[in-house]
Amino acid sequence: MAMTGPAAESPDAYIAALSGWQFERCTMLRAAVMRAAAFDETIKWTNLVFMANGPCILIRAEAHRVLLGFWRGKRLRGIEPRIRASGKYELGNLVMTEATEVDPAVVERLAAEAYRLNFDIGNPSTRT
């Protein structure tokens, strides 16, 4: 079973519980997402989750990787083709290891588009 993110009561505590490349990567991802739009940041399902008209983006640090997940990730593959479909619906993840290069400007673009989609299409957790 995959290890989930660190047990944390707040987004700041989540980041503070990390170390090494995962601390650096998650700090960069979080900053890029927060620059992109007015997200509400919370801890849900032991992940750092960014809400905007429902769940929108998550950051999850695991033992040997970091996931940047999008509830509408399948729609974002034109911006970042490394996003892999995950499960049914529109979920998609960018899976990163220490060696994975990620441009903060691309993360910011992904986050801005994810935010827009949640408001244009609706809350992804309420399926019709």
C-alpha positions as a LaTeX table, in Angstrom:
\begin{tabular}{lrrr}
\hline
Residue & $x$ (\AA) & $y$ (\AA) & $z$ (\AA) \\
\hline
Met1 & 0.00 & 0.00 & 0.00 \\
Ala2 & 1.37 & 3.43 & $-0.91$ \\
Met3 & 2.33 & 5.71 & 1.94 \\
Thr4 & 0.21 & 8.85 & 2.06 \\
Gly5 & 1.45 & 12.28 & 2.98 \\
Pro6 & 2.58 & 13.20 & 6.47 \\
Ala7 & $-0.08$ & 13.48 & 9.16 \\
Ala8 & $-0.62$ & 17.20 & 9.51 \\
Glu9 & $-3.23$ & 19.55 & 10.90 \\
Ser10 & $-2.54$ & 22.41 & 8.49 \\
Pro11 & $-0.97$ & 23.04 & 5.08 \\
Asp12 & 2.04 & 24.70 & 6.74 \\
Ala13 & 2.50 & 21.66 & 9.02 \\
Tyr14 & 2.24 & 19.33 & 5.99 \\
Ile15 & 5.13 & 21.10 & 4.26 \\
Ala16 & 7.15 & 21.41 & 7.49 \\
Ala17 & 6.92 & 17.62 & 8.01 \\
Leu18 & 8.77 & 16.98 & 4.73 \\
Ser19 & 12.52 & 16.98 & 4.12 \\
Gly20 & 15.06 & 16.96 & 1.31 \\
Trp21 & 13.93 & 17.07 & $-2.30$ \\
Gln22 & 10.30 & 16.43 & $-1.32$ \\
Phe23 & 10.29 & 19.53 & 0.90 \\
Glu24 & 11.78 & 21.60 & $-1.92$ \\
Arg25 & 9.46 & 20.18 & $-4.59$ \\
Cys26 & 6.28 & 20.50 & $-2.53$ \\
Thr27 & 7.21 & 24.03 & $-1.47$ \\
Met28 & 7.67 & 25.00 & $-5.12$ \\
Leu29 & 4.43 & 23.30 & $-6.21$ \\
Arg30 & 2.43 & 24.91 & $-3.42$ \\
Ala31 & 3.76 & 28.38 & $-4.20$ \\
Ala32 & 3.04 & 27.99 & $-7.93$ \\
Val33 & $-0.52$ & 26.80 & $-7.27$ \\
Met34 & $-1.21$ & 29.66 & $-4.85$ \\
Arg35 & 0.14 & 32.23 & $-7.35$ \\
Ala36 & $-2.25$ & 30.91 & $-10.01$ \\
Ala37 & $-5.61$ & 31.61 & $-8.36$ \\
Ala38 & $-7.51$ & 32.21 & $-5.11$ \\
Phe39 & $-7.57$ & 28.63 & $-3.84$ \\
Asp40 & $-8.68$ & 27.57 & $-0.37$ \\
Glu41 & $-5.93$ & 25.35 & 0.96 \\
Thr42 & $-6.68$ & 22.49 & 3.35 \\
Ile43 & $-5.69$ & 19.01 & 4.45 \\
Lys44 & $-8.03$ & 16.28 & 3.16 \\
Trp45 & $-7.43$ & 12.54 & 2.94 \\
Thr46 & $-3.92$ & 13.21 & 4.39 \\
Asn47 & $-3.08$ & 15.31 & 1.30 \\
Leu48 & $-2.56$ & 18.99 & 0.73 \\
Val49 & $-5.72$ & 19.92 & $-1.22$ \\
Phe50 & $-6.59$ & 23.11 & $-3.05$ \\
Met51 & $-10.30$ & 23.85 & $-3.26$ \\
Ala52 & $-12.09$ & 26.07 & $-5.79$ \\
Asn53 & $-15.78$ & 25.27 & $-6.30$ \\
Gly54 & $-14.96$ & 21.80 & $-4.99$ \\
Pro55 & $-11.71$ & 19.84 & $-4.91$ \\
Cys56 & $-9.34$ & 20.95 & $-7.64$ \\
Ile57 & $-5.68$ & 20.05 & $-7.00$ \\
Leu58 & $-3.76$ & 17.92 & $-4.54$ \\
Ile59 & $-0.14$ & 17.51 & $-3.55$ \\
Arg60 & 0.84 & 14.21 & $-1.96$ \\
Ala61 & 4.32 & 13.30 & $-0.80$ \\
Glu62 & 4.98 & 9.57 & $-0.69$ \\
Ala63 & 8.06 & 7.55 & 0.21 \\
His64 & 9.80 & 7.90 & $-3.17$ \\
Arg65 & 7.65 & 10.28 & $-5.17$ \\
Val66 & 5.45 & 13.35 & $-5.13$ \\
Leu67 & 2.07 & 13.49 & $-6.87$ \\
Leu68 & 0.50 & 16.63 & $-8.26$ \\
Gly69 & $-3.09$ & 15.57 & $-8.82$ \\
Phe70 & $-5.91$ & 17.29 & $-10.64$ \\
Trp71 & $-9.60$ & 16.42 & $-10.41$ \\
Arg72 & $-9.87$ & 17.47 & $-14.08$ \\
Gly73 & $-6.40$ & 16.24 & $-15.04$ \\
Lys74 & $-7.42$ & 14.51 & $-18.26$ \\
Arg75 & $-8.35$ & 17.94 & $-19.62$ \\
Leu76 & $-4.91$ & 19.35 & $-18.75$ \\
Arg77 & $-2.73$ & 16.96 & $-20.76$ \\
Gly78 & $-2.44$ & 19.53 & $-23.56$ \\
Ile79 & $-0.49$ & 21.74 & $-21.15$ \\
Glu80 & 1.48 & 18.90 & $-19.52$ \\
Pro81 & 1.51 & 15.61 & $-21.47$ \\
Arg82 & 3.12 & 13.74 & $-18.55$ \\
Ile83 & $-0.17$ & 13.87 & $-16.63$ \\
Arg84 & $-1.47$ & 10.31 & $-16.37$ \\
Ala85 & $-5.15$ & 9.47 & $-16.22$ \\
Ser86 & $-6.03$ & 8.08 & $-12.81$ \\
Gly87 & $-9.18$ & 6.10 & $-12.21$ \\
Lys88 & $-12.48$ & 6.97 & $-13.73$ \\
Tyr89 & $-13.93$ & 10.41 & $-14.26$ \\
Glu90 & $-11.37$ & 13.08 & $-15.12$ \\
Leu91 & $-8.65$ & 12.53 & $-12.52$ \\
Gly92 & $-5.03$ & 12.85 & $-13.58$ \\
Asn93 & $-1.65$ & 12.95 & $-11.81$ \\
Leu94 & 1.79 & 14.22 & $-12.57$ \\
Val95 & 4.04 & 11.71 & $-10.82$ \\
Met96 & 7.46 & 13.07 & $-9.83$ \\
Thr97 & 10.64 & 11.59 & $-8.47$ \\
Glu98 & 13.71 & 13.53 & $-7.40$ \\
Ala99 & 14.98 & 13.44 & $-11.00$ \\
Thr100 & 11.77 & 14.80 & $-12.56$ \\
Glu101 & 12.15 & 18.33 & $-13.85$ \\
Val102 & 9.14 & 20.58 & $-13.39$ \\
Asp103 & 8.85 & 24.21 & $-14.46$ \\
Pro104 & 7.01 & 26.33 & $-11.86$ \\
Ala105 & 5.49 & 28.39 & $-14.69$ \\
Val106 & 3.90 & 25.22 & $-16.13$ \\
Val107 & 2.53 & 24.30 & $-12.69$ \\
Glu108 & 1.08 & 27.80 & $-12.41$ \\
Arg109 & $-0.56$ & 27.45 & $-15.83$ \\
Leu110 & $-2.00$ & 24.05 & $-14.92$ \\
Ala111 & $-3.39$ & 25.40 & $-11.66$ \\
Ala112 & $-4.97$ & 28.44 & $-13.34$ \\
Glu113 & $-6.65$ & 26.22 & $-15.93$ \\
Ala114 & $-7.81$ & 23.73 & $-13.26$ \\
Tyr115 & $-9.34$ & 26.62 & $-11.33$ \\
Arg116 & $-11.11$ & 27.94 & $-14.44$ \\
Leu117 & $-12.47$ & 24.50 & $-15.30$ \\
Asn118 & $-13.98$ & 24.02 & $-11.85$ \\
Phe119 & $-15.93$ & 27.24 & $-12.22$ \\
Asp120 & $-16.87$ & 26.74 & $-15.87$ \\
Ile121 & $-17.91$ & 23.08 & $-15.58$ \\
Gly122 & $-18.84$ & 22.87 & $-11.90$ \\
Asn123 & $-17.77$ & 21.07 & $-8.78$ \\
Pro124 & $-16.12$ & 17.78 & $-9.84$ \\
Ser125 & $-17.28$ & 15.99 & $-6.70$ \\
Thr126 & $-20.94$ & 16.39 & $-7.77$ \\
Arg127 & $-21.32$ & 14.28 & $-10.88$ \\
Thr128 & $-24.45$ & 14.45 & $-12.96$ \\
\hline
\end{tabular}
